[in-house]
Amino acid sequence: GEKLAPFNPSDPKVVETAIRLLEIQEGDVVYDLGCGDGRFLIAVSMITVIHGNVLDWDFSDAKAVFMYLVPTGIRKVKEKLISLLESGVRIVT
């Protein structure tokens, strides 16, 4: 599929800050858009990893979203992000 971001691993301090800002609770459905090697998901002990195209995915069950996308990628998912924010989803990029 189309690449929306280059592989650029998140620094551990970035991951720690994102987890704090997202206020992830047990049972939350969390998505990591542009997850690269999955270090954010590993840090929050998420068990299920689904590899899919962010442009085609339904995020209606999300409680929190962590993402690393370049500006072009963000523009492509802008409407989904706005919808998620309006429904109370926490997003950190």
CSV table of N, CA and C in Angstrom, one decimal:
chain,number,residue,atom,x,y,z
A,1,GLY,N,0.8,-1.2,0.0
A,1,GLY,CA,0.0,0.0,0.0
A,1,GLY,C,0.8,1.2,0.0
A,2,GLU,N,0.2,2.3,0.0
A,2,GLU,CA,0.8,3.7,-0.1
A,2,GLU,C,1.5,3.9,1.3
A,3,LYS,N,2.7,4.4,1.3
A,3,LYS,CA,3.4,4.7,2.5
A,3,LYS,C,3.1,6.2,2.9
A,4,LEU,N,2.6,6.3,4.2
A,4,LEU,CA,2.2,7.6,4.7
A,4,LEU,C,3.3,8.2,5.6
A,5,ALA,N,4.4,7.4,5.9
A,5,ALA,CA,5.4,7.8,6.7
A,5,ALA,C,6.6,6.9,6.5
A,6,PRO,N,7.9,7.5,6.7
A,6,PRO,CA,9.1,6.7,6.6
A,6,PRO,C,9.2,6.0,7.9
A,7,PHE,N,10.1,4.9,7.9
A,7,PHE,CA,10.4,4.2,9.2
A,7,PHE,C,11.3,5.1,10.0
A,8,ASN,N,10.8,5.6,11.2
A,8,ASN,CA,11.6,6.4,12.0
A,8,ASN,C,11.2,6.1,13.5
A,9,PRO,N,12.0,5.2,14.1
A,9,PRO,CA,11.6,4.7,15.4
A,9,PRO,C,11.4,5.8,16.4
A,10,SER,N,10.4,5.7,17.2
A,10,SER,CA,10.1,6.7,18.3
A,10,SER,C,11.1,6.5,19.4
A,11,ASP,N,11.7,7.6,19.9
A,11,ASP,CA,12.5,7.6,21.1
A,11,ASP,C,11.8,7.1,22.3
A,12,PRO,N,12.4,6.4,23.2
A,12,PRO,CA,11.7,5.9,24.4
A,12,PRO,C,11.0,7.0,25.2
A,13,LYS,N,11.6,8.2,25.2
A,13,LYS,CA,11.0,9.4,25.9
A,13,LYS,C,9.7,9.8,25.2
A,14,VAL,N,9.7,9.7,23.9
A,14,VAL,CA,8.5,10.1,23.1
A,14,VAL,C,7.4,9.1,23.4
A,15,VAL,N,7.7,7.8,23.5
A,15,VAL,CA,6.7,6.8,23.8
A,15,VAL,C,6.2,7.0,25.2
A,16,GLU,N,7.0,7.2,26.1
A,16,GLU,CA,6.6,7.5,27.5
A,16,GLU,C,5.7,8.7,27.6
A,17,THR,N,6.0,9.7,26.9
A,17,THR,CA,5.2,10.9,26.9
A,17,THR,C,3.8,10.7,26.3
A,18,ALA,N,3.8,10.0,25.2
A,18,ALA,CA,2.6,9.6,24.5
A,18,ALA,C,1.6,8.8,25.4
A,19,ILE,N,2.2,7.8,26.1
A,19,ILE,CA,1.4,7.0,26.9
A,19,ILE,C,0.8,7.8,28.0
A,20,ARG,N,1.5,8.7,28.6
A,20,ARG,CA,1.0,9.6,29.7
A,20,ARG,C,-0.1,10.5,29.1
A,21,LEU,N,0.1,11.1,28.0
A,21,LEU,CA,-0.9,12.0,27.4
A,21,LEU,C,-2.2,11.3,27.0
A,22,LEU,N,-2.0,10.1,26.5
A,22,LEU,CA,-3.2,9.4,26.1
A,22,LEU,C,-4.1,8.8,27.2
A,23,GLU,N,-3.5,8.8,28.4
A,23,GLU,CA,-4.2,8.3,29.6
A,23,GLU,C,-4.9,6.9,29.3
A,24,ILE,N,-4.1,6.0,28.8
A,24,ILE,CA,-4.7,4.7,28.4
A,24,ILE,C,-5.1,3.9,29.6
A,25,GLN,N,-6.4,3.4,29.5
A,25,GLN,CA,-6.9,2.6,30.6
A,25,GLN,C,-7.1,1.2,30.2
A,26,GLU,N,-7.2,0.3,31.1
A,26,GLU,CA,-7.4,-1.1,30.8
A,26,GLU,C,-8.7,-1.3,30.0
A,27,GLY,N,-8.7,-2.0,28.9
A,27,GLY,CA,-9.8,-2.2,28.1
A,27,GLY,C,-10.0,-1.2,27.0
A,28,ASP,N,-9.2,-0.2,26.9
A,28,ASP,CA,-9.2,0.8,25.8
A,28,ASP,C,-8.7,0.1,24.5
A,29,VAL,N,-9.3,0.5,23.5
A,29,VAL,CA,-8.9,0.1,22.1
A,29,VAL,C,-7.9,1.2,21.7
A,30,VAL,N,-6.7,0.8,21.4
A,30,VAL,CA,-5.6,1.8,21.0
A,30,VAL,C,-5.1,1.4,19.7
A,31,TYR,N,-5.0,2.5,18.8
A,31,TYR,CA,-4.4,2.3,17.5
A,31,TYR,C,-3.1,3.0,17.4
A,32,ASP,N,-2.1,2.5,16.7
A,32,ASP,CA,-0.8,3.1,16.5
A,32,ASP,C,-0.7,3.2,15.0
A,33,LEU,N,-1.0,4.4,14.4
A,33,LEU,CA,-0.9,4.6,13.0
A,33,LEU,C,0.5,4.9,12.6
A,34,GLY,N,1.1,4.1,11.6
A,34,GLY,CA,2.5,4.3,11.3
A,34,GLY,C,3.3,3.6,12.3
A,35,CYS,N,3.0,2.5,12.8
A,35,CYS,CA,3.6,1.9,14.0
A,35,CYS,C,5.0,1.4,13.8
A,36,GLY,N,5.5,1.3,12.6
A,36,GLY,CA,6.9,0.9,12.4
A,36,GLY,C,7.2,-0.5,13.0
A,37,ASP,N,8.0,-0.5,14.1
A,37,ASP,CA,8.4,-1.8,14.7
A,37,ASP,C,7.5,-2.1,15.9
A,38,GLY,N,6.5,-1.3,16.2
A,38,GLY,CA,5.5,-1.6,17.2
A,38,GLY,C,5.9,-1.2,18.6
A,39,ARG,N,7.0,-0.5,18.8
A,39,ARG,CA,7.5,-0.2,20.1
A,39,ARG,C,6.5,0.5,21.1
A,40,PHE,N,5.6,1.3,20.5
A,40,PHE,CA,4.6,2.0,21.3
A,40,PHE,C,3.6,0.9,21.8
A,41,LEU,N,3.1,0.1,21.0
A,41,LEU,CA,2.2,-1.0,21.4
A,41,LEU,C,2.8,-1.9,22.4
A,42,ILE,N,4.1,-2.3,22.2
A,42,ILE,CA,4.8,-3.1,23.1
A,42,ILE,C,4.9,-2.5,24.5
A,43,ALA,N,5.1,-1.2,24.5
A,43,ALA,CA,5.3,-0.4,25.8
A,43,ALA,C,4.0,-0.4,26.5
A,44,VAL,N,2.8,-0.3,25.8
A,44,VAL,CA,1.6,-0.3,26.5
A,44,VAL,C,0.9,-1.7,26.7
A,45,SER,N,1.7,-2.7,26.3
A,45,SER,CA,1.3,-4.1,26.4
A,45,SER,C,0.1,-4.4,25.7
A,46,MET,N,-0.1,-3.9,24.5
A,46,MET,CA,-1.2,-4.2,23.6
A,46,MET,C,-0.9,-5.6,23.1
A,47,ILE,N,-1.9,-6.4,23.0
A,47,ILE,CA,-1.7,-7.8,22.6
A,47,ILE,C,-2.0,-8.1,21.2
A,48,THR,N,-3.1,-7.5,20.7
A,48,THR,CA,-3.5,-7.8,19.3
A,48,THR,C,-2.9,-6.7,18.4
A,49,VAL,N,-2.2,-7.1,17.4
A,49,VAL,CA,-1.7,-6.2,16.4
A,49,VAL,C,-2.3,-6.6,15.0
A,50,ILE,N,-2.9,-5.6,14.4
A,50,ILE,CA,-3.5,-5.9,13.1
A,50,ILE,C,-2.7,-5.0,12.0
A,51,HIS,N,-2.2,-5.6,11.0
A,51,HIS,CA,-1.5,-4.9,10.0
A,51,HIS,C,-2.6,-4.6,8.9
A,52,GLY,N,-2.8,-3.3,8.7
A,52,GLY,CA,-3.8,-2.9,7.7
A,52,GLY,C,-3.5,-1.5,7.1
A,53,ASN,N,-4.3,-1.2,6.1
A,53,ASN,CA,-4.2,0.1,5.5
A,53,ASN,C,-5.0,1.2,6.3
A,54,VAL,N,-4.3,2.2,6.8
A,54,VAL,CA,-5.0,3.2,7.6
A,54,VAL,C,-6.1,3.9,6.8
A,55,LEU,N,-5.9,4.0,5.5
A,55,LEU,CA,-6.9,4.7,4.7
A,55,LEU,C,-8.2,3.9,4.6
A,56,ASP,N,-8.2,2.6,4.8
A,56,ASP,CA,-9.4,1.8,4.7
A,56,ASP,C,-9.9,1.3,6.0
A,57,TRP,N,-9.3,1.6,7.1
A,57,TRP,CA,-9.7,1.0,8.4
A,57,TRP,C,-10.8,1.8,9.1
A,58,ASP,N,-11.6,1.1,9.8
A,58,ASP,CA,-12.7,1.7,10.6
A,58,ASP,C,-12.2,1.8,12.0
A,59,PHE,N,-12.0,3.0,12.5
A,59,PHE,CA,-11.5,3.2,13.9
A,59,PHE,C,-12.6,3.6,14.9
A,60,SER,N,-13.8,3.2,14.6
A,60,SER,CA,-14.9,3.6,15.4
A,60,SER,C,-14.9,3.0,16.9
A,61,ASP,N,-14.1,2.0,17.1
A,61,ASP,CA,-14.0,1.4,18.4
A,61,ASP,C,-12.8,2.0,19.2
A,62,ALA,N,-12.1,3.0,18.6
A,62,ALA,CA,-10.9,3.5,19.3
A,62,ALA,C,-11.2,4.4,20.5
A,63,LYS,N,-10.4,4.3,21.5
A,63,LYS,CA,-10.4,5.2,22.6
A,63,LYS,C,-9.2,6.1,22.6
A,64,ALA,N,-8.1,5.6,22.0
A,64,ALA,CA,-6.9,6.4,21.9
A,64,ALA,C,-6.1,6.0,20.6
A,65,VAL,N,-5.4,7.0,20.0
A,65,VAL,CA,-4.7,6.8,18.8
A,65,VAL,C,-3.3,7.5,19.0
A,66,PHE,N,-2.3,6.8,18.7
A,66,PHE,CA,-0.9,7.3,18.6
A,66,PHE,C,-0.5,7.2,17.2
A,67,MET,N,0.1,8.2,16.6
A,67,MET,CA,0.4,8.1,15.2
A,67,MET,C,1.7,8.9,14.9
A,68,TYR,N,2.4,8.3,13.9
A,68,TYR,CA,3.5,9.0,13.3
A,68,TYR,C,3.3,8.9,11.8
A,69,LEU,N,2.8,10.0,11.3
A,69,LEU,CA,2.6,10.2,9.8
A,69,LEU,C,3.2,11.5,9.4
A,70,VAL,N,3.7,11.5,8.2
A,70,VAL,CA,4.2,12.8,7.6
A,70,VAL,C,3.0,13.7,7.3
A,71,PRO,N,3.2,15.0,7.1
A,71,PRO,CA,2.0,15.9,6.8
A,71,PRO,C,1.1,15.4,5.6
A,72,THR,N,1.7,14.8,4.6
A,72,THR,CA,0.9,14.3,3.5
A,72,THR,C,0.0,13.1,4.0
A,73,GLY,N,0.5,12.3,4.8
A,73,GLY,CA,-0.3,11.2,5.4
A,73,GLY,C,-1.4,11.7,6.3
A,74,ILE,N,-1.0,12.7,7.1
A,74,ILE,CA,-2.0,13.3,8.1
A,74,ILE,C,-3.2,13.9,7.3
A,75,ARG,N,-2.9,14.6,6.2
A,75,ARG,CA,-3.9,15.1,5.3
A,75,ARG,C,-4.9,14.1,4.8
A,76,LYS,N,-4.3,12.9,4.5
A,76,LYS,CA,-5.1,11.8,3.9
A,76,LYS,C,-6.1,11.2,4.9
A,77,VAL,N,-5.7,11.3,6.2
A,77,VAL,CA,-6.6,10.8,7.2
A,77,VAL,C,-7.3,11.8,8.1
A,78,LYS,N,-7.2,13.1,7.6
A,78,LYS,CA,-7.7,14.2,8.4
A,78,LYS,C,-9.2,14.1,8.8
A,79,GLU,N,-10.0,13.7,7.8
A,79,GLU,CA,-11.5,13.6,8.1
A,79,GLU,C,-11.7,12.5,9.2
A,80,LYS,N,-11.0,11.4,9.1
A,80,LYS,CA,-11.1,10.3,10.1
A,80,LYS,C,-10.7,10.9,11.5
A,81,LEU,N,-9.6,11.6,11.5
A,81,LEU,CA,-9.1,12.1,12.8
A,81,LEU,C,-10.1,13.1,13.4
A,82,ILE,N,-10.7,14.0,12.6
A,82,ILE,CA,-11.6,15.0,13.1
A,82,ILE,C,-12.8,14.2,13.6
A,83,SER,N,-13.3,13.2,12.9
A,83,SER,CA,-14.4,12.4,13.4
A,83,SER,C,-14.1,11.8,14.8
A,84,LEU,N,-12.9,11.2,14.9
A,84,LEU,CA,-12.5,10.6,16.1
A,84,LEU,C,-12.4,11.6,17.3
A,85,LEU,N,-11.8,12.8,17.0
A,85,LEU,CA,-11.8,13.8,18.0
A,85,LEU,C,-13.1,14.2,18.5
A,86,GLU,N,-14.1,14.4,17.6
A,86,GLU,CA,-15.4,14.8,17.9
A,86,GLU,C,-16.1,13.8,18.7
A,87,SER,N,-15.7,12.5,18.6
A,87,SER,CA,-16.4,11.5,19.4
A,87,SER,C,-15.6,11.2,20.7
A,88,GLY,N,-14.6,12.0,21.0
A,88,GLY,CA,-13.9,11.9,22.3
A,88,GLY,C,-12.7,11.1,22.3
A,89,VAL,N,-12.2,10.6,21.2
A,89,VAL,CA,-11.0,9.8,21.1
A,89,VAL,C,-9.8,10.7,21.4
A,90,ARG,N,-8.8,10.2,22.2
A,90,ARG,CA,-7.6,11.0,22.5
A,90,ARG,C,-6.6,10.6,21.4
A,91,ILE,N,-5.9,11.7,20.8
A,91,ILE,CA,-5.0,11.5,19.7
A,91,ILE,C,-3.7,12.2,20.1
A,92,VAL,N,-2.6,11.5,19.9
A,92,VAL,CA,-1.2,12.1,20.1
A,92,VAL,C,-0.4,11.7,18.9
A,93,THR,N,0.3,12.8,18.4
A,93,THR,CA,1.1,12.6,17.2
A,93,THR,C,2.5,13.2,17.5
